[in-house]
Amino acid sequence: HPLQLMKRTAIMGGTLYAMHDINLFHNIIHSPEVKHEWFKIGLASSIAIMAIKAYLELYQGKKNKKKVEYENFRAATHASIVLILIAW
């Protein structure tokens, strides 16, 4: 529904603007109090999760017309679970 889309876009845009306004990203990257190693590990895990998700849903699901479920992709499911635990 268009109103839901507008509402979500406004919330996300407002949140991103607020984070930009308080220099959140700059403070995270340049603060000596932040343990950057764990931040980098969490970020890398999150990117890997998104890559697995994109591969399964877009390539295997849409292009190859495979049903994306646990029985078909056990290894990818287990890898995603481990990455979620690492990123958490």
Tab-separated table of C-alpha atoms in Angstrom:
chain	number	residue	atom	x	y	z
A	1	HIS	CA	0.000	0.000	0.000
A	2	PRO	CA	1.401	3.436	-0.900
A	3	LEU	CA	0.769	4.972	2.532
A	4	GLN	CA	2.662	2.161	4.271
A	5	LEU	CA	5.543	2.648	1.865
A	6	MET	CA	5.580	6.396	2.519
A	7	LYS	CA	5.459	5.813	6.277
A	8	ARG	CA	8.361	3.355	6.187
A	9	THR	CA	10.385	5.631	3.915
A	10	ALA	CA	9.789	8.596	6.233
A	11	ILE	CA	10.824	6.621	9.321
A	12	MET	CA	13.963	5.272	7.663
A	13	GLY	CA	14.854	8.665	6.206
A	14	GLY	CA	14.323	10.415	9.533
A	15	THR	CA	16.397	7.848	11.370
A	16	LEU	CA	19.248	8.090	8.862
A	17	TYR	CA	19.136	11.899	9.029
A	18	ALA	CA	19.252	11.822	12.847
A	19	MET	CA	22.242	9.447	12.781
A	20	HIS	CA	23.964	11.720	10.269
A	21	ASP	CA	23.136	14.811	12.337
A	22	ILE	CA	24.775	13.422	15.497
A	23	ASN	CA	27.778	12.097	13.515
A	24	LEU	CA	27.082	8.545	14.634
A	25	PHE	CA	29.051	6.830	11.878
A	26	HIS	CA	32.064	9.139	12.321
A	27	ASN	CA	32.049	8.555	16.080
A	28	ILE	CA	31.878	4.786	15.667
A	29	ILE	CA	34.744	4.692	13.189
A	30	HIS	CA	37.059	7.170	14.936
A	31	SER	CA	36.302	6.651	18.626
A	32	PRO	CA	39.095	5.025	20.663
A	33	GLU	CA	36.465	3.565	23.022
A	34	VAL	CA	34.959	1.339	20.327
A	35	LYS	CA	36.501	-2.105	19.875
A	36	HIS	CA	36.854	-1.982	16.120
A	37	GLU	CA	37.822	-5.645	15.730
A	38	TRP	CA	34.436	-6.855	16.948
A	39	PHE	CA	32.686	-4.207	14.879
A	40	LYS	CA	34.535	-5.398	11.774
A	41	ILE	CA	33.751	-9.057	12.513
A	42	GLY	CA	30.064	-8.249	12.988
A	43	LEU	CA	29.978	-6.175	9.822
A	44	ALA	CA	31.703	-8.899	7.784
A	45	SER	CA	29.280	-11.508	9.167
A	46	SER	CA	26.300	-9.352	8.265
A	47	ILE	CA	27.584	-8.878	4.714
A	48	ALA	CA	28.167	-12.634	4.373
A	49	ILE	CA	24.598	-13.313	5.560
A	50	MET	CA	23.237	-10.910	2.958
A	51	ALA	CA	25.360	-12.559	0.249
A	52	ILE	CA	24.062	-16.033	1.137
A	53	LYS	CA	20.496	-14.731	1.243
A	54	ALA	CA	20.863	-13.036	-2.144
A	55	TYR	CA	22.413	-16.144	-3.705
A	56	LEU	CA	19.699	-18.453	-2.407
A	57	GLU	CA	16.688	-16.263	-3.072
A	58	LEU	CA	17.691	-14.535	-6.280
A	59	TYR	CA	19.890	-17.036	-8.083
A	60	GLN	CA	18.656	-20.406	-6.884
A	61	GLY	CA	15.062	-19.381	-6.155
A	62	LYS	CA	14.253	-17.079	-9.070
A	63	LYS	CA	16.662	-18.068	-11.820
A	64	ASN	CA	16.936	-21.825	-11.272
A	65	LYS	CA	13.353	-22.152	-9.971
A	66	LYS	CA	14.407	-24.162	-6.922
A	67	LYS	CA	12.260	-24.075	-3.823
A	68	VAL	CA	14.236	-22.292	-1.114
A	69	GLU	CA	13.769	-24.415	1.993
A	70	TYR	CA	15.855	-26.213	4.585
A	71	GLU	CA	15.751	-29.587	2.846
A	72	ASN	CA	17.315	-28.181	-0.328
A	73	PHE	CA	19.939	-25.909	1.275
A	74	ARG	CA	21.066	-27.431	4.576
A	75	ALA	CA	24.691	-26.252	4.362
A	76	ALA	CA	23.706	-22.679	3.535
A	77	THR	CA	21.155	-22.688	6.347
A	78	HIS	CA	23.730	-23.892	8.872
A	79	ALA	CA	26.286	-21.363	7.624
A	80	SER	CA	23.708	-18.588	8.022
A	81	ILE	CA	22.921	-19.682	11.569
A	82	VAL	CA	26.611	-19.647	12.512
A	83	LEU	CA	27.063	-16.216	10.923
A	84	ILE	CA	24.033	-14.864	12.797
A	85	LEU	CA	25.506	-16.106	16.065
A	86	ILE	CA	28.864	-14.487	15.223
A	87	ALA	CA	27.244	-11.190	14.233
A	88	TRP	CA	25.106	-11.124	17.338
